[in-house]
Amino acid sequence: MSKHKVLVAPSILSADPLRYGEETKSVEIAGADWHHIDVMDGHFVPNLTFGLPLIKALKKTAKLPLDVHIMVSNPDDVALSYVEAGADILVFHAEAAKHGHRLAQAIREKGARPGVALNPATPLEFAFSMAPHVDVIMLMSVNPGFGGQSFIEDTVDRVAALSKWLAANKLQDKVLIEVDGGINEQTGTKIVKAGATVLVAGTYVYGSKDRAQPISALKSLK
Ligand code: DX5
Ligand code: ZN
């Protein structure tokens, strides 16, 4: 059982792209904790989404932290521009970063909280040497690129193993475990029990007309 309060980060990838302003407001009213923003470059992942202009625009209206997840091949080159644009949490992929520690430190110096993401097939060890330098370790529970995919079940064991490792290294109160992909009440229950602290949910929240119900269902998991 997680002793941390669960945070919910709805992913705007599943919001109506013609109404991002109203959509993000609706999840704020419904009790969301962070806005999750999926930046895709059409290269690291086979899909292209949005970039700096949308983040700058959201920063002007959003009342919640912007959790920017950059699925790009060159995070060392572009991450700081996303911090300047308004990212409060900047999560880059361990598979793509050339100099992960340097990048995490630069993100922090620019004023954002650094996070590192691992694809489902990437060994957890990729995150271990980064753990003392980041505020968030994000485990992907789908292969990134699209919303609406099915949750990969072995993520539950990966979350449990990461949670145990963080506790053994006295980092459990410093590093949040964020999980991204295929999260709903059923899959959320399992990963929160395994130690997840931040749940990203696209389809489950924005695919529902009533945003309060899915958000409160996830927030009440323990
Ligand atoms: C996947 C993205 C996710 C995605 C999650 O590449 O990183 O954040 O939006 O969407 P759902 O919750 O629909 O799986
Ligand atoms: Zn994401």
PDB file of C-alpha atoms and ligand atoms in Angstrom:
ATOM      1  CA  MET A   1       0.000   0.000   0.000  1.00  0.00           C
ATOM      2  CA  SER A   2       1.312   3.420  -0.934  1.00  0.00           C
ATOM      3  CA  LYS A   3       1.632   5.816   1.984  1.00  0.00           C
ATOM      4  CA  HIS A   4       1.841   8.749  -0.392  1.00  0.00           C
ATOM      5  CA  LYS A   5      -1.180  10.714  -1.532  1.00  0.00           C
ATOM      6  CA  VAL A   6      -1.967   9.776  -5.138  1.00  0.00           C
ATOM      7  CA  LEU A   7      -1.633  12.611  -7.656  1.00  0.00           C
ATOM      8  CA  VAL A   8      -3.619  12.536 -10.892  1.00  0.00           C
ATOM      9  CA  ALA A   9      -2.254  14.054 -14.105  1.00  0.00           C
ATOM     10  CA  PRO A  10      -4.785  14.004 -16.962  1.00  0.00           C
ATOM     11  CA  SER A  11      -3.053  13.866 -20.361  1.00  0.00           C
ATOM     12  CA  ILE A  12      -4.274  16.524 -22.781  1.00  0.00           C
ATOM     13  CA  LEU A  13      -3.414  14.141 -25.631  1.00  0.00           C
ATOM     14  CA  SER A  14      -6.958  12.829 -25.208  1.00  0.00           C
ATOM     15  CA  ALA A  15      -8.578  16.274 -24.868  1.00  0.00           C
ATOM     16  CA  ASP A  16     -10.446  17.991 -27.712  1.00  0.00           C
ATOM     17  CA  PRO A  17      -7.632  19.794 -29.609  1.00  0.00           C
ATOM     18  CA  LEU A  18      -9.964  22.606 -30.640  1.00  0.00           C
ATOM     19  CA  ARG A  19     -10.746  23.393 -27.008  1.00  0.00           C
ATOM     20  CA  TYR A  20      -7.577  22.927 -24.940  1.00  0.00           C
ATOM     21  CA  GLY A  21      -8.342  25.971 -22.767  1.00  0.00           C
ATOM     22  CA  GLU A  22     -11.792  24.772 -21.706  1.00  0.00           C
ATOM     23  CA  GLU A  23     -10.651  21.169 -21.467  1.00  0.00           C
ATOM     24  CA  THR A  24      -7.796  21.900 -19.068  1.00  0.00           C
ATOM     25  CA  LYS A  25     -10.100  24.101 -17.005  1.00  0.00           C
ATOM     26  CA  SER A  26     -12.611  21.264 -16.718  1.00  0.00           C
ATOM     27  CA  VAL A  27     -10.077  18.926 -15.105  1.00  0.00           C
ATOM     28  CA  GLU A  28      -8.904  21.666 -12.751  1.00  0.00           C
ATOM     29  CA  ILE A  29     -12.464  22.092 -11.504  1.00  0.00           C
ATOM     30  CA  ALA A  30     -12.721  18.296 -11.266  1.00  0.00           C
ATOM     31  CA  GLY A  31      -9.745  18.036  -8.877  1.00  0.00           C
ATOM     32  CA  ALA A  32      -6.745  17.132 -11.067  1.00  0.00           C
ATOM     33  CA  ASP A  33      -3.259  17.735  -9.619  1.00  0.00           C
ATOM     34  CA  TRP A  34      -1.079  18.272 -12.704  1.00  0.00           C
ATOM     35  CA  HIS A  35      -1.653  18.757 -16.435  1.00  0.00           C
ATOM     36  CA  HIS A  36       0.267  16.084 -18.380  1.00  0.00           C
ATOM     37  CA  ILE A  37       1.469  17.332 -21.771  1.00  0.00           C
ATOM     38  CA  ASP A  38       2.821  14.791 -24.259  1.00  0.00           C
ATOM     39  CA  VAL A  39       5.325  16.339 -26.648  1.00  0.00           C
ATOM     40  CA  MET A  40       6.098  13.924 -29.522  1.00  0.00           C
ATOM     41  CA  ASP A  41       8.593  14.566 -32.304  1.00  0.00           C
ATOM     42  CA  GLY A  42       7.603  11.963 -34.932  1.00  0.00           C
ATOM     43  CA  HIS A  43      11.059  10.432 -34.515  1.00  0.00           C
ATOM     44  CA  PHE A  44      11.521   9.056 -31.010  1.00  0.00           C
ATOM     45  CA  VAL A  45       7.877   7.979 -31.308  1.00  0.00           C
ATOM     46  CA  PRO A  46       5.793   7.505 -34.476  1.00  0.00           C
ATOM     47  CA  ASN A  47       3.483  10.444 -33.802  1.00  0.00           C
ATOM     48  CA  LEU A  48       3.698  14.221 -33.807  1.00  0.00           C
ATOM     49  CA  THR A  49       1.782  16.340 -31.305  1.00  0.00           C
ATOM     50  CA  PHE A  50       2.428  19.822 -30.004  1.00  0.00           C
ATOM     51  CA  GLY A  51       5.337  21.914 -28.825  1.00  0.00           C
ATOM     52  CA  LEU A  52       6.402  25.201 -27.285  1.00  0.00           C
ATOM     53  CA  PRO A  53       3.527  27.463 -28.430  1.00  0.00           C
ATOM     54  CA  LEU A  54       0.860  25.331 -26.739  1.00  0.00           C
ATOM     55  CA  ILE A  55       2.853  25.111 -23.521  1.00  0.00           C
ATOM     56  CA  LYS A  56       3.368  28.886 -23.472  1.00  0.00           C
ATOM     57  CA  ALA A  57      -0.350  29.416 -24.031  1.00  0.00           C
ATOM     58  CA  LEU A  58      -1.405  26.951 -21.328  1.00  0.00           C
ATOM     59  CA  LYS A  59       1.057  28.471 -18.884  1.00  0.00           C
ATOM     60  CA  LYS A  60      -0.909  31.740 -19.038  1.00  0.00           C
ATOM     61  CA  THR A  61      -4.187  30.145 -17.983  1.00  0.00           C
ATOM     62  CA  ALA A  62      -3.386  26.915 -16.141  1.00  0.00           C
ATOM     63  CA  LYS A  63      -3.738  26.893 -12.364  1.00  0.00           C
ATOM     64  CA  LEU A  64      -1.940  23.543 -12.000  1.00  0.00           C
ATOM     65  CA  PRO A  65       1.682  22.526 -12.607  1.00  0.00           C
ATOM     66  CA  LEU A  66       2.526  21.564 -16.189  1.00  0.00           C
ATOM     67  CA  ASP A  67       4.018  18.062 -16.318  1.00  0.00           C
ATOM     68  CA  VAL A  68       5.729  18.040 -19.692  1.00  0.00           C
ATOM     69  CA  HIS A  69       6.733  14.612 -21.040  1.00  0.00           C
ATOM     70  CA  ILE A  70       9.082  15.018 -23.981  1.00  0.00           C
ATOM     71  CA  MET A  71       9.158  11.991 -26.276  1.00  0.00           C
ATOM     72  CA  VAL A  72      11.911  13.364 -28.477  1.00  0.00           C
ATOM     73  CA  SER A  73      15.210  12.004 -29.792  1.00  0.00           C
ATOM     74  CA  ASN A  74      17.259  15.009 -28.689  1.00  0.00           C
ATOM     75  CA  PRO A  75      16.200  15.965 -25.147  1.00  0.00           C
ATOM     76  CA  ASP A  76      19.679  17.370 -24.368  1.00  0.00           C
ATOM     77  CA  ASP A  77      19.106  19.993 -27.076  1.00  0.00           C
ATOM     78  CA  VAL A  78      15.478  20.970 -26.446  1.00  0.00           C
ATOM     79  CA  ALA A  79      14.511  20.295 -22.816  1.00  0.00           C
ATOM     80  CA  LEU A  80      15.467  23.721 -21.489  1.00  0.00           C
ATOM     81  CA  SER A  81      13.281  25.488 -24.060  1.00  0.00           C
ATOM     82  CA  TYR A  82      10.323  23.605 -22.601  1.00  0.00           C
ATOM     83  CA  VAL A  83      11.260  24.788 -19.128  1.00  0.00           C
ATOM     84  CA  GLU A  84      11.462  28.364 -20.406  1.00  0.00           C
ATOM     85  CA  ALA A  85       8.067  27.904 -22.042  1.00  0.00           C
ATOM     86  CA  GLY A  86       6.522  26.995 -18.699  1.00  0.00           C
ATOM     87  CA  ALA A  87       7.117  23.351 -17.787  1.00  0.00           C
ATOM     88  CA  ASP A  88       7.058  22.867 -14.005  1.00  0.00           C
ATOM     89  CA  ILE A  89       8.047  19.209 -14.246  1.00  0.00           C
ATOM     90  CA  LEU A  90      10.144  18.191 -17.243  1.00  0.00           C
ATOM     91  CA  VAL A  91      10.329  14.459 -17.931  1.00  0.00           C
ATOM     92  CA  PHE A  92      12.764  13.234 -20.586  1.00  0.00           C
ATOM     93  CA  HIS A  93      13.487   9.698 -21.734  1.00  0.00           C
ATOM     94  CA  ALA A  94      16.517   7.828 -20.395  1.00  0.00           C
ATOM     95  CA  GLU A  95      16.815   6.034 -23.756  1.00  0.00           C
ATOM     96  CA  ALA A  96      17.256   9.332 -25.598  1.00  0.00           C
ATOM     97  CA  ALA A  97      19.342  11.496 -23.253  1.00  0.00           C
ATOM     98  CA  LYS A  98      23.057  11.547 -23.993  1.00  0.00           C
ATOM     99  CA  HIS A  99      24.042  13.102 -20.669  1.00  0.00           C
ATOM    100  CA  GLY A 100      21.215  12.409 -18.252  1.00  0.00           C
ATOM    101  CA  HIS A 101      22.767  13.767 -15.061  1.00  0.00           C
ATOM    102  CA  ARG A 102      23.887  16.973 -16.721  1.00  0.00           C
ATOM    103  CA  LEU A 103      20.447  17.451 -18.237  1.00  0.00           C
ATOM    104  CA  ALA A 104      18.622  16.829 -14.942  1.00  0.00           C
ATOM    105  CA  GLN A 105      20.862  19.350 -13.221  1.00  0.00           C
ATOM    106  CA  ALA A 106      20.341  21.941 -15.961  1.00  0.00           C
ATOM    107  CA  ILE A 107      16.559  21.502 -15.747  1.00  0.00           C
ATOM    108  CA  ARG A 108      16.684  22.069 -11.985  1.00  0.00           C
ATOM    109  CA  GLU A 109      18.923  25.128 -12.362  1.00  0.00           C
ATOM    110  CA  LYS A 110      16.395  26.588 -14.824  1.00  0.00           C
ATOM    111  CA  GLY A 111      13.721  26.224 -12.150  1.00  0.00           C
ATOM    112  CA  ALA A 112      11.805  23.043 -13.005  1.00  0.00           C
ATOM    113  CA  ARG A 113      11.647  19.616 -11.407  1.00  0.00           C
ATOM    114  CA  PRO A 114      13.488  17.019 -13.505  1.00  0.00           C
ATOM    115  CA  GLY A 115      12.078  13.585 -14.239  1.00  0.00           C
ATOM    116  CA  VAL A 116      13.294  10.589 -16.205  1.00  0.00           C
ATOM    117  CA  ALA A 117      11.044   8.187 -18.133  1.00  0.00           C
ATOM    118  CA  LEU A 118      11.656   4.555 -19.067  1.00  0.00           C
ATOM    119  CA  ASN A 119       9.945   2.675 -21.880  1.00  0.00           C
ATOM    120  CA  PRO A 120       8.333  -0.649 -20.918  1.00  0.00           C
ATOM    121  CA  ALA A 121      11.261  -2.723 -22.244  1.00  0.00           C
ATOM    122  CA  THR A 122      14.012  -0.592 -20.679  1.00  0.00           C
ATOM    123  CA  PRO A 123      15.687  -2.205 -17.646  1.00  0.00           C
ATOM    124  CA  LEU A 124      14.964  -0.421 -14.352  1.00  0.00           C
ATOM    125  CA  GLU A 125      18.714  -0.105 -13.795  1.00  0.00           C
ATOM    126  CA  PHE A 126      18.644   2.744 -16.327  1.00  0.00           C
ATOM    127  CA  ALA A 127      16.912   4.835 -13.673  1.00  0.00           C
ATOM    128  CA  PHE A 128      18.991   3.885 -10.661  1.00  0.00           C
ATOM    129  CA  SER A 129      22.001   6.116 -11.219  1.00  0.00           C
ATOM    130  CA  MET A 130      19.627   8.977 -12.110  1.00  0.00           C
ATOM    131  CA  ALA A 131      17.447   8.548  -9.030  1.00  0.00           C
ATOM    132  CA  PRO A 132      19.378  10.865  -6.663  1.00  0.00           C
ATOM    133  CA  HIS A 133      19.207  13.635  -9.299  1.00  0.00           C
ATOM    134  CA  VAL A 134      15.531  13.617 -10.260  1.00  0.00           C
ATOM    135  CA  ASP A 135      12.195  14.297  -8.548  1.00  0.00           C
ATOM    136  CA  VAL A 136      10.229  11.875 -10.725  1.00  0.00           C
ATOM    137  CA  ILE A 137      10.865   8.460 -12.267  1.00  0.00           C
ATOM    138  CA  MET A 138       8.200   7.687 -14.820  1.00  0.00           C
ATOM    139  CA  LEU A 139       7.544   4.117 -15.906  1.00  0.00           C
ATOM    140  CA  MET A 140       5.732   3.843 -19.209  1.00  0.00           C
ATOM    141  CA  SER A 141       2.976   1.244 -19.056  1.00  0.00           C
ATOM    142  CA  VAL A 142       2.465   1.389 -22.847  1.00  0.00           C
ATOM    143  CA  ASN A 143       4.940   1.901 -25.669  1.00  0.00           C
ATOM    144  CA  PRO A 144       4.747   5.671 -26.032  1.00  0.00           C
ATOM    145  CA  GLY A 145       3.258   7.370 -29.068  1.00  0.00           C
ATOM    146  CA  PHE A 146      -0.504   7.159 -28.735  1.00  0.00           C
ATOM    147  CA  GLY A 147      -3.272   7.462 -26.192  1.00  0.00           C
ATOM    148  CA  GLY A 148      -5.824   4.720 -25.664  1.00  0.00           C
ATOM    149  CA  GLN A 149      -3.471   1.711 -25.631  1.00  0.00           C
ATOM    150  CA  SER A 150      -3.759  -1.263 -23.279  1.00  0.00           C
ATOM    151  CA  PHE A 151      -1.836  -1.292 -20.017  1.00  0.00           C
ATOM    152  CA  ILE A 152       1.178  -3.641 -20.047  1.00  0.00           C
ATOM    153  CA  GLU A 153       0.664  -5.815 -16.974  1.00  0.00           C
ATOM    154  CA  ASP A 154       4.284  -6.375 -16.011  1.00  0.00           C
ATOM    155  CA  THR A 155       4.445  -2.665 -15.142  1.00  0.00           C
ATOM    156  CA  VAL A 156       2.958  -3.648 -11.773  1.00  0.00           C
ATOM    157  CA  ASP A 157       6.067  -5.704 -10.925  1.00  0.00           C
ATOM    158  CA  ARG A 158       8.313  -2.946 -12.244  1.00  0.00           C
ATOM    159  CA  VAL A 159       6.628  -0.357 -10.011  1.00  0.00           C
ATOM    160  CA  ALA A 160       6.973  -2.677  -7.004  1.00  0.00           C
ATOM    161  CA  ALA A 161      10.660  -3.290  -7.747  1.00  0.00           C
ATOM    162  CA  LEU A 162      11.369   0.421  -8.201  1.00  0.00           C
ATOM    163  CA  SER A 163       9.480   1.293  -5.040  1.00  0.00           C
ATOM    164  CA  LYS A 164      11.491  -1.274  -3.084  1.00  0.00           C
ATOM    165  CA  TRP A 165      14.768  -0.009  -4.551  1.00  0.00           C
ATOM    166  CA  LEU A 166      13.937   3.624  -3.677  1.00  0.00           C
ATOM    167  CA  ALA A 167      13.087   2.619  -0.100  1.00  0.00           C
ATOM    168  CA  ALA A 168      16.313   0.604   0.215  1.00  0.00           C
ATOM    169  CA  ASN A 169      18.225   3.676  -0.949  1.00  0.00           C
ATOM    170  CA  LYS A 170      16.290   6.098   1.300  1.00  0.00           C
ATOM    171  CA  LEU A 171      14.898   7.957  -1.696  1.00  0.00           C
ATOM    172  CA  GLN A 172      11.238   7.018  -1.277  1.00  0.00           C
ATOM    173  CA  ASP A 173      10.258  10.462   0.037  1.00  0.00           C
ATOM    174  CA  LYS A 174      12.266  12.357  -2.582  1.00  0.00           C
ATOM    175  CA  VAL A 175      11.364  10.622  -5.828  1.00  0.00           C
ATOM    176  CA  LEU A 176       7.821  10.245  -7.114  1.00  0.00           C
ATOM    177  CA  ILE A 177       6.929   7.142  -9.138  1.00  0.00           C
ATOM    178  CA  GLU A 178       4.787   8.266 -12.065  1.00  0.00           C
ATOM    179  CA  VAL A 179       3.097   5.738 -14.357  1.00  0.00           C
ATOM    180  CA  ASP A 180       1.855   6.609 -17.846  1.00  0.00           C
ATOM    181  CA  GLY A 181      -0.403   4.660 -20.209  1.00  0.00           C
ATOM    182  CA  GLY A 182      -3.608   2.630 -20.059  1.00  0.00           C
ATOM    183  CA  ILE A 183      -4.545   3.784 -16.566  1.00  0.00           C
ATOM    184  CA  ASN A 184      -8.106   3.416 -15.301  1.00  0.00           C
ATOM    185  CA  GLU A 185      -9.584   2.404 -11.960  1.00  0.00           C
ATOM    186  CA  GLN A 186      -8.608  -1.282 -12.368  1.00  0.00           C
ATOM    187  CA  THR A 187      -5.033  -0.808 -13.535  1.00  0.00           C
ATOM    188  CA  GLY A 188      -4.625   2.179 -11.196  1.00  0.00           C
ATOM    189  CA  THR A 189      -5.564   0.048  -8.197  1.00  0.00           C
ATOM    190  CA  LYS A 190      -2.746  -2.401  -8.926  1.00  0.00           C
ATOM    191  CA  ILE A 191      -0.031   0.171  -9.509  1.00  0.00           C
ATOM    192  CA  VAL A 192      -0.931   2.283  -6.491  1.00  0.00           C
ATOM    193  CA  LYS A 193      -0.730  -0.840  -4.327  1.00  0.00           C
ATOM    194  CA  ALA A 194       2.698  -1.472  -5.879  1.00  0.00           C
ATOM    195  CA  GLY A 195       3.862   2.048  -4.943  1.00  0.00           C
ATOM    196  CA  ALA A 196       2.940   4.464  -7.761  1.00  0.00           C
ATOM    197  CA  THR A 197       2.389   8.042  -6.631  1.00  0.00           C
ATOM    198  CA  VAL A 198       1.472   9.940  -9.810  1.00  0.00           C
ATOM    199  CA  LEU A 199      -1.043   8.520 -12.268  1.00  0.00           C
ATOM    200  CA  VAL A 200      -1.220   9.875 -15.810  1.00  0.00           C
ATOM    201  CA  ALA A 201      -4.590   9.243 -17.417  1.00  0.00           C
ATOM    202  CA  GLY A 202      -5.617  10.370 -20.889  1.00  0.00           C
ATOM    203  CA  THR A 203      -8.538   8.377 -22.227  1.00  0.00           C
ATOM    204  CA  TYR A 204      -9.923   7.506 -18.803  1.00  0.00           C
ATOM    205  CA  VAL A 205     -10.305  11.185 -17.815  1.00  0.00           C
ATOM    206  CA  TYR A 206     -10.745  13.131 -21.062  1.00  0.00           C
ATOM    207  CA  GLY A 207     -12.742  10.311 -22.673  1.00  0.00           C
ATOM    208  CA  SER A 208     -15.341  10.691 -19.953  1.00  0.00           C
ATOM    209  CA  LYS A 209     -17.947  13.421 -20.166  1.00  0.00           C
ATOM    210  CA  ASP A 210     -17.854  13.759 -16.414  1.00  0.00           C
ATOM    211  CA  ARG A 211     -14.223  14.505 -15.481  1.00  0.00           C
ATOM    212  CA  ALA A 212     -14.793  14.496 -11.712  1.00  0.00           C
ATOM    213  CA  GLN A 213     -15.761  10.823 -11.468  1.00  0.00           C
ATOM    214  CA  PRO A 214     -12.581   9.284 -12.992  1.00  0.00           C
ATOM    215  CA  ILE A 215     -10.332  11.782 -11.205  1.00  0.00           C
ATOM    216  CA  SER A 216     -11.840  11.105  -7.800  1.00  0.00           C
ATOM    217  CA  ALA A 217     -11.810   7.339  -8.456  1.00  0.00           C
ATOM    218  CA  LEU A 218      -8.040   7.502  -9.052  1.00  0.00           C
ATOM    219  CA  LYS A 219      -7.345   9.909  -6.200  1.00  0.00           C
ATOM    220  CA  SER A 220      -9.091   7.681  -3.705  1.00  0.00           C
ATOM    221  CA  LEU A 221      -6.919   4.635  -4.513  1.00  0.00           C
ATOM    222  CA  LYS A 222      -4.604   3.430  -1.772  1.00  0.00           C
TER     223      LYS A 222
HETATM  224  C1  DX5 B   1       1.584   7.837 -24.427  1.00  0.00           C
HETATM  225  C2  DX5 B   1       1.509   9.116 -23.631  1.00  0.00           C
HETATM  226  C3  DX5 B   1       0.482   9.064 -22.583  1.00  0.00           C
HETATM  227  C4  DX5 B   1      -0.918   8.953 -23.080  1.00  0.00           C
HETATM  228  C5  DX5 B   1      -1.711   8.214 -22.064  1.00  0.00           C
HETATM  229  O1  DX5 B   1       2.549   7.960 -25.396  1.00  0.00           O
HETATM  230  O2  DX5 B   1       2.758   9.390 -23.021  1.00  0.00           O
HETATM  231  O3  DX5 B   1       0.605  10.146 -21.673  1.00  0.00           O
HETATM  232  O4  DX5 B   1      -1.535  10.171 -23.334  1.00  0.00           O
HETATM  233  O5  DX5 B   1      -2.982   8.017 -22.593  1.00  0.00           O
HETATM  234  P1  DX5 B   1      -3.956   6.874 -22.094  1.00  0.00           P
HETATM  235  O6  DX5 B   1      -4.277   7.166 -20.664  1.00  0.00           O
HETATM  236  O7  DX5 B   1      -5.118   7.007 -23.008  1.00  0.00           O
HETATM  237  O8  DX5 B   1      -3.232   5.557 -22.246  1.00  0.00           O
HETATM  238 ZN    ZN B   2       2.928  10.936 -21.311  1.00  0.00          ZN
END
